[in-house]
Short mmCIF file of C-alpha atoms and ligand atoms in Angstrom, two decimals:
data_model
loop_
_atom_site.label_atom_id
_atom_site.label_comp_id
_atom_site.label_asym_id
_atom_site.label_seq_id
_atom_site.Cartn_x
_atom_site.Cartn_y
_atom_site.Cartn_z
CA UNK A 90 114.90 103.62 99.19
CA UNK A 91 114.68 106.58 101.53
CA UNK A 92 115.67 105.71 105.05
CA UNK A 93 115.18 108.20 107.84
CA UNK A 94 116.69 107.28 111.19
CA UNK A 95 116.15 109.14 114.47
CA UNK A 96 115.98 112.49 112.69
CA UNK A 97 116.29 115.58 114.90
CA UNK A 98 115.69 119.08 113.62
CA UNK A 99 115.36 122.32 115.55
CA UNK A 100 115.05 125.98 114.73
CA UNK A 101 116.93 127.63 117.59
CA UNK A 102 115.31 126.32 120.76
CA UNK A 103 112.27 125.00 118.94
CA UNK A 104 112.51 121.25 118.41
CA UNK A 105 110.53 120.63 115.27
CA UNK A 106 111.44 117.01 114.51
CA UNK A 107 112.09 114.83 117.51
CA UNK A 108 113.37 111.45 116.46
CA UNK A 109 111.66 110.56 113.17
CA UNK A 110 112.05 107.03 111.80
CA UNK A 111 110.59 106.33 108.38
CA UNK A 112 111.41 104.07 105.47
CA UNK A 113 110.14 104.51 101.94
CA UNK A 114 110.82 101.62 99.57
CA UNK A 115 110.90 101.84 95.79
CA UNK A 116 107.41 102.05 94.38
CA UNK A 117 105.81 102.93 97.70
CA UNK A 118 103.56 105.87 98.35
CA UNK A 119 103.68 107.16 101.91
CA UNK A 120 101.29 109.85 103.02
CA UNK A 121 102.00 112.07 105.97
CA UNK A 122 99.12 113.64 107.83
CA UNK A 123 99.15 115.76 110.97
CA UNK A 124 98.25 119.07 112.51
CA UNK A 125 99.69 122.36 111.33
CA UNK A 126 103.13 122.91 112.81
CA UNK A 127 103.79 119.21 113.43
CA UNK A 128 106.86 119.35 111.18
CA UNK A 129 105.64 117.79 107.93
CA UNK A 130 107.10 120.41 105.59
CA UNK A 131 110.30 120.52 107.59
CA UNK A 132 110.75 116.78 107.12
CA UNK A 133 110.56 117.11 103.34
CA UNK A 134 113.00 120.03 103.36
CA UNK A 135 115.42 117.86 105.33
CA UNK A 136 115.03 114.91 102.96
CA UNK A 137 116.43 116.84 100.02
CA UNK A 138 118.91 118.80 102.06
CA UNK A 139 117.27 122.21 101.85
CA UNK A 140 117.42 122.32 105.64
CA UNK A 141 120.25 121.14 107.85
CA UNK A 142 119.61 118.61 110.59
CA UNK A 143 120.80 118.43 114.18
CA UNK A 144 120.82 114.67 114.64
CA UNK A 145 120.04 111.31 113.07
CA UNK A 146 120.43 110.42 109.45
CA UNK A 147 118.65 110.46 106.11
CA UNK A 148 119.82 108.10 103.40
CA UNK A 149 118.61 108.09 99.81
CA UNK A 150 119.65 104.87 98.08
CA UNK A 151 122.46 104.61 100.58
CA UNK A 152 123.67 108.19 100.13
CA UNK A 153 123.79 110.15 103.37
CA UNK A 154 122.03 113.40 102.49
CA UNK A 155 123.68 115.50 105.19
CA UNK A 156 127.18 114.02 105.02
CA UNK A 157 129.91 116.52 104.20
CA UNK A 158 130.96 115.09 100.86
CA UNK A 159 127.49 114.61 99.42
CA UNK A 160 126.85 116.39 96.13
CA UNK A 161 123.42 117.80 96.96
CA UNK A 162 122.91 119.31 93.52
CA UNK A 163 123.27 115.87 92.03
CA UNK A 164 121.21 114.13 94.69
CA UNK A 165 118.34 116.62 94.37
CA UNK A 166 117.92 115.76 90.71
CA UNK A 167 116.63 112.39 91.91
CA UNK A 168 114.24 113.95 94.43
CA UNK A 169 111.49 115.95 92.76
CA UNK A 170 109.71 118.34 95.06
CA UNK A 171 106.43 120.21 94.85
CA UNK A 172 105.89 122.91 97.44
CA UNK A 173 102.91 124.08 99.41
CA UNK A 174 103.29 127.57 97.92
CA UNK A 175 102.96 127.95 94.17
CA UNK A 176 106.33 128.95 92.90
CA UNK A 177 106.48 128.78 89.17
CA UNK A 178 109.23 131.03 87.83
CA UNK A 179 107.08 134.05 86.92
CA UNK A 180 109.34 135.36 84.16
CA UNK A 181 109.23 132.16 82.12
CA UNK A 182 106.48 130.53 80.09
CA UNK A 183 105.18 127.14 81.19
CA UNK A 184 107.45 125.45 78.66
CA UNK A 185 110.49 127.48 79.73
CA UNK A 186 109.72 126.80 83.39
CA UNK A 187 109.94 123.09 82.78
CA UNK A 188 112.79 123.20 80.24
CA UNK A 189 115.15 125.35 82.33
CA UNK A 190 116.58 122.78 84.73
CA UNK A 191 116.91 119.99 82.13
CA UNK A 192 118.98 122.42 80.07
CA UNK A 193 121.20 124.01 82.70
CA UNK A 194 121.39 121.14 85.20
CA UNK A 195 121.14 118.01 83.06
CA UNK A 196 122.94 119.73 80.20
CA UNK A 197 120.41 118.86 77.50
CA UNK A 198 120.40 120.87 74.30
CA UNK A 199 117.79 123.57 73.92
CA UNK A 200 115.72 121.42 71.58
CA UNK A 201 115.96 118.32 73.77
CA UNK A 202 115.07 120.21 76.92
CA UNK A 203 112.02 121.68 75.22
CA UNK A 204 110.98 118.25 74.01
CA UNK A 205 111.27 116.87 77.55
CA UNK A 206 109.33 119.84 78.87
CA UNK A 207 106.55 119.47 76.35
CA UNK A 208 106.24 115.77 77.12
CA UNK A 209 105.86 116.42 80.83
CA UNK A 210 103.41 119.28 80.36
CA UNK A 211 101.25 117.02 78.22
CA UNK A 212 101.64 114.38 80.91
CA UNK A 213 100.08 116.65 83.55
CA UNK A 214 97.41 117.91 81.15
CA UNK A 215 98.92 121.28 80.29
CA UNK A 216 99.70 120.49 76.67
CA UNK A 217 97.67 123.50 75.55
CA UNK A 218 99.45 125.95 77.88
CA UNK A 219 103.04 125.68 76.67
CA UNK A 220 103.53 129.35 75.82
CA UNK A 221 101.47 130.73 78.69
CA UNK A 222 103.05 132.64 81.58
CA UNK A 223 102.29 131.47 85.13
CA UNK A 224 100.36 134.64 85.94
CA UNK A 225 97.75 133.43 83.45
CA UNK A 226 97.43 129.98 85.03
CA UNK A 227 95.04 128.99 87.78
CA UNK A 228 96.47 127.72 91.07
CA UNK A 229 95.69 124.16 90.07
CA UNK A 230 97.46 124.61 86.75
CA UNK A 231 100.44 126.20 88.49
CA UNK A 232 100.75 123.21 90.79
CA UNK A 233 100.55 120.84 87.84
CA UNK A 234 103.21 122.95 86.17
CA UNK A 235 105.35 122.50 89.28
CA UNK A 236 104.81 118.75 89.05
CA UNK A 237 105.84 118.73 85.38
CA UNK A 238 108.89 120.82 86.22
CA UNK A 239 110.00 118.31 88.82
CA UNK A 240 109.26 115.32 86.58
CA UNK A 241 111.37 116.77 83.76
CA UNK A 242 114.45 115.97 85.83
CA UNK A 243 113.36 112.32 85.69
CA UNK A 244 113.52 111.89 89.47
CA UNK A 245 113.35 108.55 91.25
CA UNK A 246 111.30 110.04 94.07
CA UNK A 247 108.69 112.74 94.37
CA UNK A 248 108.07 114.74 97.53
CA UNK A 249 104.74 116.55 97.71
CA UNK A 250 104.20 119.16 100.38
CA UNK A 251 100.47 119.84 100.67
CA UNK A 252 100.31 120.61 96.99
CA UNK A 253 96.60 121.36 97.23
CA UNK A 254 96.32 123.27 100.50
CA UNK A 255 96.49 126.73 98.91
CA UNK A 256 93.93 125.90 96.21
CA UNK A 257 90.28 126.74 95.83
CA UNK A 258 88.23 123.59 96.45
CA UNK A 259 87.22 123.20 92.83
CA UNK A 260 90.86 123.06 91.74
CA UNK A 261 91.99 120.42 94.23
CA UNK A 262 90.72 117.48 92.21
CA UNK A 263 92.83 118.07 89.10
CA UNK A 264 96.04 118.20 91.14
CA UNK A 265 95.16 115.11 93.18
CA UNK A 266 94.35 113.29 89.94
CA UNK A 267 97.79 114.13 88.63
CA UNK A 268 99.46 112.82 91.78
CA UNK A 269 97.28 109.72 91.60
CA UNK A 270 98.41 109.19 88.02
CA UNK A 271 102.03 109.21 89.18
CA UNK A 272 101.19 106.70 91.89
CA UNK A 273 99.67 104.41 89.27
CA UNK A 274 102.81 104.75 87.16
CA UNK A 275 104.79 103.41 90.10
CA UNK A 276 106.52 106.61 91.26
CA UNK A 277 107.93 106.43 94.77
CA UNK A 278 106.44 109.27 96.74
CA UNK A 279 106.15 110.99 100.08
CA UNK A 280 102.90 112.93 100.03
CA UNK A 281 102.14 115.40 102.78
CA UNK A 282 98.43 116.05 102.60
CA UNK A 283 95.36 116.99 104.50
CA UNK A 284 93.10 115.30 101.97
CA UNK A 285 92.22 112.24 104.01
CA UNK A 286 90.17 110.51 101.34
CA UNK A 287 93.01 110.88 98.88
CA UNK A 288 95.56 109.60 101.40
CA UNK A 289 93.42 106.58 102.02
CA UNK A 290 93.08 105.84 98.29
CA UNK A 291 96.57 106.35 97.09
CA UNK A 292 98.91 105.36 99.92
CA UNK A 293 100.63 102.15 100.81
CA UNK A 294 101.25 103.58 104.26
CA UNK A 295 100.02 106.57 106.18
CA UNK A 296 102.06 108.26 108.90
CA UNK A 297 100.39 110.46 111.46
CA UNK A 298 102.72 113.20 112.72
CA UNK A 299 102.26 114.71 116.13
CA UNK A 300 104.59 117.39 117.46
CA UNK A 301 107.59 116.27 115.48
CA UNK A 302 107.17 112.55 116.05
CA UNK A 303 105.58 109.73 114.11
CA UNK A 304 102.72 108.94 116.43
CA UNK A 305 101.42 106.11 114.30
CA UNK A 306 102.23 104.57 110.94
CA UNK A 307 100.44 101.81 109.10
CA UNK A 308 98.33 100.85 106.11
CA UNK A 309 95.51 103.29 105.34
CA UNK A 310 92.91 100.83 106.60
CA UNK A 311 94.58 100.79 110.00
CA UNK A 312 95.07 104.56 110.31
CA UNK A 313 91.66 105.54 109.00
CA UNK A 314 89.71 102.42 110.01
CA UNK A 315 91.11 101.30 113.32
CA UNK A 316 93.87 103.58 114.60
CA UNK A 317 95.82 102.20 117.54
CA UNK A 318 96.69 105.52 119.07
CA UNK A 319 94.27 107.74 120.94
CA UNK A 320 95.96 110.83 119.51
CA UNK A 321 95.44 109.58 115.95
CA UNK A 322 91.79 108.94 116.72
CA UNK A 323 91.33 112.41 118.15
CA UNK A 324 93.09 114.07 115.18
CA UNK A 325 90.99 112.19 112.64
CA UNK A 326 87.79 112.96 114.50
CA UNK A 327 88.69 116.64 114.31
CA UNK A 328 89.54 116.82 110.61
CA UNK A 329 86.62 114.74 109.36
CA UNK B 1258 112.79 181.23 67.79
CA UNK B 1259 111.35 184.64 66.88
CA UNK B 1260 113.33 187.33 65.11
CA UNK B 1261 112.85 189.66 68.08
CA UNK B 1262 115.20 187.44 70.04
CA UNK B 1263 118.13 187.96 67.75
CA UNK B 1264 119.58 190.84 69.65
CA UNK B 1265 119.84 188.73 72.78
CA UNK B 1266 121.85 186.14 70.93
CA UNK B 1267 124.66 188.24 69.62
CA UNK B 1268 127.10 187.19 72.29
CA UNK B 1269 126.16 183.55 72.14
CA UNK B 1270 127.93 182.02 69.17
CA UNK B 1271 127.95 178.64 67.54
CA UNK B 1272 131.28 178.10 69.24
CA UNK B 1273 129.58 178.43 72.59
CA UNK B 1274 127.14 175.75 71.64
CA UNK B 1275 130.06 173.49 70.81
CA UNK B 1276 131.62 174.26 74.18
CA UNK B 1277 128.38 173.31 75.87
CA UNK B 1278 128.28 170.14 73.81
CA UNK B 1279 131.81 169.33 74.98
CA UNK B 1280 130.64 169.83 78.55
CA UNK B 1281 127.70 167.55 77.88
CA UNK B 1282 130.06 164.93 76.52
CA UNK B 1283 132.09 164.99 79.70
CA UNK B 1284 128.88 164.79 81.73
CA UNK B 1285 127.88 161.78 79.65
CA UNK B 1286 131.22 160.09 80.29
CA UNK B 1287 131.27 160.86 84.01
CA UNK B 1288 127.70 159.77 84.62
CA UNK B 1289 127.83 156.67 82.39
CA UNK B 1290 130.95 155.44 84.16
CA UNK B 1291 129.43 156.26 87.53
CA UNK B 1292 126.13 154.54 86.71
CA UNK B 1293 127.61 151.45 85.06
CA UNK B 1294 130.37 151.04 87.66
CA UNK B 1295 128.04 151.94 90.50
CA UNK B 1296 125.44 149.46 89.30
CA UNK B 1297 127.95 146.60 89.08
CA UNK B 1298 129.49 147.43 92.45
CA UNK B 1299 126.08 148.08 93.97
CA UNK B 1300 124.79 144.74 92.72
CA UNK B 1301 127.74 143.04 94.38
CA UNK B 1302 127.25 145.00 97.61
CA UNK B 1303 123.52 144.27 97.58
CA UNK B 1304 124.23 140.57 97.24
CA UNK B 1305 126.75 140.76 100.10
CA UNK B 1306 124.18 142.58 102.24
CA UNK B 1307 121.57 139.93 101.46
CA UNK B 1308 123.82 137.08 102.60
CA UNK B 1309 125.83 139.01 105.18
CA UNK B 1310 123.38 138.84 108.05
CA UNK B 1311 124.14 141.02 111.04
CA UNK B 1312 127.89 141.24 110.41
CA UNK B 1313 127.29 142.46 106.86
CA UNK B 1314 124.71 144.98 107.99
CA UNK B 1315 127.09 146.42 110.60
CA UNK B 1316 130.24 146.58 108.46
CA UNK B 1317 129.35 147.03 104.80
CA UNK B 1318 125.90 148.40 105.53
CA UNK B 1319 127.40 151.07 107.73
CA UNK B 1320 129.97 152.19 105.15
CA UNK B 1321 127.32 152.31 102.44
CA UNK B 1322 125.04 154.29 104.74
CA UNK B 1323 127.70 156.97 104.94
CA UNK B 1324 127.97 157.22 101.17
CA UNK B 1325 124.21 157.20 100.92
CA UNK B 1326 123.44 159.86 103.48
CA UNK B 1327 126.29 162.39 103.18
CA UNK B 1328 125.29 164.85 100.43
CA UNK B 1329 127.29 164.05 97.30
CA UNK B 1330 128.55 167.62 97.09
CA UNK B 1331 130.20 167.24 100.50
CA UNK B 1332 131.71 163.92 99.44
CA UNK B 1333 133.04 165.51 96.26
CA UNK B 1334 134.85 168.32 98.07
CA UNK B 1335 136.15 165.96 100.75
CA UNK B 1336 137.41 163.35 98.34
CA UNK B 1337 139.02 165.60 95.81
CA UNK B 1338 141.17 166.85 98.66
CA UNK B 1339 141.60 163.36 100.06
CA UNK B 1340 142.89 161.52 97.00
CA UNK B 1341 146.09 163.58 96.71
CA UNK B 1342 146.80 163.04 100.43
CA UNK B 1343 146.81 159.25 100.01
CA UNK B 1344 148.99 159.59 96.93
CA UNK B 1345 146.42 159.50 94.14
CA UNK B 1346 146.45 162.91 92.54
CA UNK B 1347 143.30 162.55 90.46
CA UNK B 1348 142.02 165.26 88.21
CA UNK B 1349 138.64 166.75 88.94
CA UNK B 1350 136.74 164.61 86.44
CA UNK B 1351 138.31 161.40 87.70
CA UNK B 1352 137.70 162.24 91.32
CA UNK B 1353 134.13 163.26 90.52
CA UNK B 1354 133.52 160.02 88.65
CA UNK B 1355 134.86 157.92 91.52
CA UNK B 1356 132.82 159.72 94.14
CA UNK B 1357 129.65 159.54 92.07
CA UNK B 1358 130.30 155.86 91.41
CA UNK B 1359 130.56 155.11 95.13
CA UNK B 1360 127.47 157.19 95.81
CA UNK B 1361 125.62 155.34 93.06
CA UNK B 1362 126.81 151.95 94.31
CA UNK B 1363 125.56 152.73 97.82
CA UNK B 1364 122.12 153.55 96.43
CA UNK B 1365 122.07 150.58 94.07
CA UNK B 1366 123.15 148.25 96.91
CA UNK B 1367 119.88 148.91 98.69
CA UNK B 1368 117.94 148.45 95.47
CA UNK B 1369 119.75 145.20 94.69
CA UNK B 1370 119.23 143.87 98.18
CA UNK B 1371 115.52 144.62 97.90
CA UNK B 1372 115.46 142.83 94.54
CA UNK B 1373 117.09 139.73 95.96
CA UNK B 1374 114.78 139.74 98.94
CA UNK B 1375 111.77 140.15 96.64
CA UNK B 1376 112.28 136.55 95.52
CA UNK B 1377 110.43 134.23 97.90
CA UNK B 1378 112.53 131.64 99.68
CA UNK B 1379 110.49 128.77 98.32
CA UNK B 1380 110.92 130.02 94.74
CA UNK B 1381 114.67 129.83 95.24
CA UNK B 1382 114.25 126.46 96.90
CA UNK B 1383 112.22 125.31 93.91
CA UNK B 1384 115.28 126.04 91.78
CA UNK B 1385 117.62 124.32 94.19
CA UNK B 1386 115.30 121.32 94.50
CA UNK B 1387 115.68 120.82 90.74
CA UNK B 1388 119.42 120.45 91.27
CA UNK B 1389 120.47 124.01 90.42
CA UNK B 1390 123.64 125.16 92.12
CA UNK B 1391 123.65 128.28 94.26
CA UNK B 1392 125.02 130.28 91.33
CA UNK B 1393 122.57 128.86 88.81
CA UNK B 1394 119.73 129.75 91.15
CA UNK B 1395 121.13 133.27 91.46
CA UNK B 1396 121.60 133.64 87.72
CA UNK B 1397 118.43 132.02 86.37
CA UNK B 1398 115.91 132.59 89.15
CA UNK B 1399 116.91 135.44 91.47
CA UNK B 1400 118.44 137.80 88.91
CA UNK B 1401 115.57 137.92 86.42
CA UNK B 1402 112.84 138.04 89.06
CA UNK B 1403 114.68 140.58 91.21
CA UNK B 1404 115.53 142.81 88.23
CA UNK B 1405 111.92 143.03 87.24
CA UNK B 1406 110.93 143.92 90.77
CA UNK B 1407 113.39 146.78 91.18
CA UNK B 1408 113.78 148.17 87.68
CA UNK B 1409 111.76 151.32 88.50
CA UNK B 1410 113.88 151.97 91.61
CA UNK B 1411 117.07 151.46 89.67
CA UNK B 1412 115.89 153.90 87.01
CA UNK B 1413 115.26 156.47 89.72
CA UNK B 1414 118.78 155.99 91.05
CA UNK B 1415 120.36 156.21 87.60
CA UNK B 1416 118.50 159.40 86.68
CA UNK B 1417 119.37 160.84 90.08
CA UNK B 1418 123.07 160.14 89.58
CA UNK B 1419 122.96 161.74 86.14
CA UNK B 1420 121.48 164.87 87.65
CA UNK B 1421 123.86 164.80 90.60
CA UNK B 1422 126.75 164.77 88.15
CA UNK B 1423 126.05 168.52 87.88
CA UNK B 1424 127.56 168.77 91.35
CA UNK B 1425 130.92 167.77 89.94
CA UNK B 1426 130.98 171.37 88.67
CA UNK B 1427 132.25 172.44 92.09
CA UNK B 1428 135.47 170.59 91.25
CA UNK B 1429 135.91 172.58 88.05
CA UNK B 1430 135.88 169.42 86.00
CA UNK B 1431 134.65 171.10 82.85
CA UNK B 1432 131.40 169.18 82.65
CA UNK B 1433 128.14 170.61 81.41
CA UNK B 1434 127.05 172.47 84.53
CA UNK B 1435 130.37 174.18 85.15
CA UNK B 1436 130.77 175.15 81.51
CA UNK B 1437 127.26 176.60 81.59
CA UNK B 1438 127.93 178.61 84.72
CA UNK B 1439 131.09 180.11 83.29
CA UNK B 1440 129.34 180.95 80.09
CA UNK B 1441 126.54 182.66 81.98
CA UNK B 1442 129.06 184.82 83.77
CA UNK B 1443 130.58 185.78 80.46
CA UNK B 1444 127.49 186.29 78.34
CA UNK B 1445 124.91 187.22 80.96
CA UNK B 1446 122.37 184.98 79.26
CA UNK B 1447 121.28 182.65 82.06
CA UNK B 1448 117.94 181.59 80.61
CA UNK B 1449 119.22 180.69 77.20
CA UNK B 1450 122.25 178.83 78.46
CA UNK B 1451 120.49 177.01 81.26
CA UNK B 1452 117.73 176.19 78.78
CA UNK B 1453 120.26 174.59 76.47
CA UNK B 1454 121.98 172.83 79.37
CA UNK B 1455 118.58 171.53 80.47
CA UNK B 1456 117.95 170.16 77.00
CA UNK B 1457 121.31 168.42 77.09
CA UNK B 1458 120.47 166.82 80.46
CA UNK B 1459 117.14 165.75 79.10
CA UNK B 1460 118.80 164.23 76.05
CA UNK B 1461 121.28 162.38 78.27
CA UNK B 1462 118.53 160.95 80.47
CA UNK B 1463 116.51 159.90 77.47
CA UNK B 1464 118.38 156.62 76.83
CA UNK B 1465 117.93 155.57 80.46
CA UNK B 1466 114.21 156.23 80.34
CA UNK B 1467 113.93 154.45 77.00
CA UNK B 1468 115.90 151.45 78.22
CA UNK B 1469 113.56 151.11 81.18
CA UNK B 1470 110.51 151.47 79.01
CA UNK B 1471 111.84 148.89 76.58
CA UNK B 1472 112.59 146.36 79.33
CA UNK B 1473 109.26 146.93 81.01
CA UNK B 1474 107.45 146.31 77.76
CA UNK B 1475 109.46 143.19 77.10
CA UNK B 1476 108.78 141.85 80.58
CA UNK B 1477 105.11 142.58 80.58
CA UNK B 1478 103.14 139.41 80.09
CA UNK B 1479 99.71 140.55 81.16
N1 ATP C 1018 112.50 128.79 109.15
C1 ATP C 1018 111.92 128.58 110.33
N2 ATP C 1018 112.36 129.20 111.44
C2 ATP C 1018 111.80 128.99 112.63
N3 ATP C 1018 110.77 128.16 112.83
C3 ATP C 1018 110.28 127.50 111.78
C4 ATP C 1018 110.82 127.68 110.47
N4 ATP C 1018 110.13 126.90 109.62
C5 ATP C 1018 109.20 126.26 110.36
N5 ATP C 1018 109.28 126.62 111.65
C6 ATP C 1018 108.45 126.08 112.74
O1 ATP C 1018 108.61 124.70 112.74
C7 ATP C 1018 107.38 124.07 113.06
C8 ATP C 1018 107.04 123.05 112.02
O2 ATP C 1018 106.78 123.73 110.81
P1 ATP C 1018 106.34 122.97 109.49
O3 ATP C 1018 106.16 124.01 108.45
O4 ATP C 1018 107.27 121.85 109.21
O5 ATP C 1018 104.92 122.38 109.91
P2 ATP C 1018 103.84 121.67 108.99
O6 ATP C 1018 103.51 120.40 109.65
O7 ATP C 1018 104.31 121.63 107.59
O8 ATP C 1018 102.62 122.66 109.12
P3 ATP C 1018 101.54 123.10 108.03
O9 ATP C 1018 100.51 122.02 107.98
O10 ATP C 1018 100.98 124.37 108.59
O11 ATP C 1018 102.25 123.31 106.74
C9 ATP C 1018 106.35 125.18 113.22
O12 ATP C 1018 106.21 125.44 114.60
C10 ATP C 1018 106.97 126.33 112.53
O13 ATP C 1018 106.56 127.53 113.11
MG1 MG C 1019 103.73 122.56 105.81
#
């Protein structure tokens, strides 16, 4: 379970997250929607400790992410993350991209790490691209590579930060299908997205972010069908 | 070489060629040490600059700027007189090597910093998000990506340092350039001797150029 309590995050004077409360139970898929700059990416960075926080608390299975003694390197192995920007390691083939962390972080042998990598690349539909360098992959393939790379650490949670926002429209579907596949397999996920139809399909809950606060959270039918908040209504009217 | 040239050669013996080769050997030693040492130090300085923020830029950055912008020949003359004062009586070759090494490290520091900064923050975060430690991220993500980005700049620095090693001749270190100059005074054959010296410099720079070419070919995936 990921439990976020009264989370505060600022960059200098800019308050980006202003008292976020959010709980993600095992097996749940929570989508986060909201305008650009509302703090969605920042929240994910805070959840796996890439950014420091100024107040509140984030616990992952009872471990306080930002406590002094927390071994972040160990904790992050359980929190897979896929970023908005494509960031495959350009100097490594697809297989090496995925095999690297299992080998140097999990300590698997070279052969085992490659086996794990191949399995995950097949999983995301890149079984025929093992020896290809990222520069030869489309954006959609690069994002699926990033998903495979995260999965190879066998995480308990996956955090997706607008994995499709930098993609050409025709490539969005293949990435969403991969995320949907993970949802069907029971992966616990926080999915930041601006694909409203996808969020409606795949989520157990949808949270609408507005200026660093959770304006409204509820089942997809509530958020997309009958939102309680005027702000949510206005946002959805704009993006549809 | 044509037979008509023979008469110009009579003062230039095989022994002289050996002397030039000796000079070239010293040039090779001085510049290799300066380049290898300067690259290691410069890599370290570049990393410090990249994490040092404003404090690093003011302190280390400032010192390196001095080494970078004062002409190496001025540094050489200053330092060869300076080392004995602080109780390190170095010979000319040693002093020249040290000065060139510092000069090289100041240039490489900027190159290394640029290489580190060429790696996007989210690429590094991707490594960290997989559970890599800071050092693993540096070793397996930043180093290979940064190296590829700045290899041409580094090559330029290395070749420059090799050529600047000729300046060590002002210290009478006995390296290639000084040996050549003395021989010219003696034999009055500037073109021949400088031609040979030039060939030696070319031969010395050849491995650097080849290394770069080799790495670039290995790293080229397109
Ligand atoms: N490193 C940083 N330094 C200063 N300000 C930052 C930094 N990162 C983000 N911000 C600011 O924090 C706010 C929230 O940014 P964030 O990237 O979390 O928004 P977002 O909801 O993910 O937006 P988008 O949909 O455009 O990705 C923005 O105003 C942004 O400019
Ligand atoms: Mg974002």
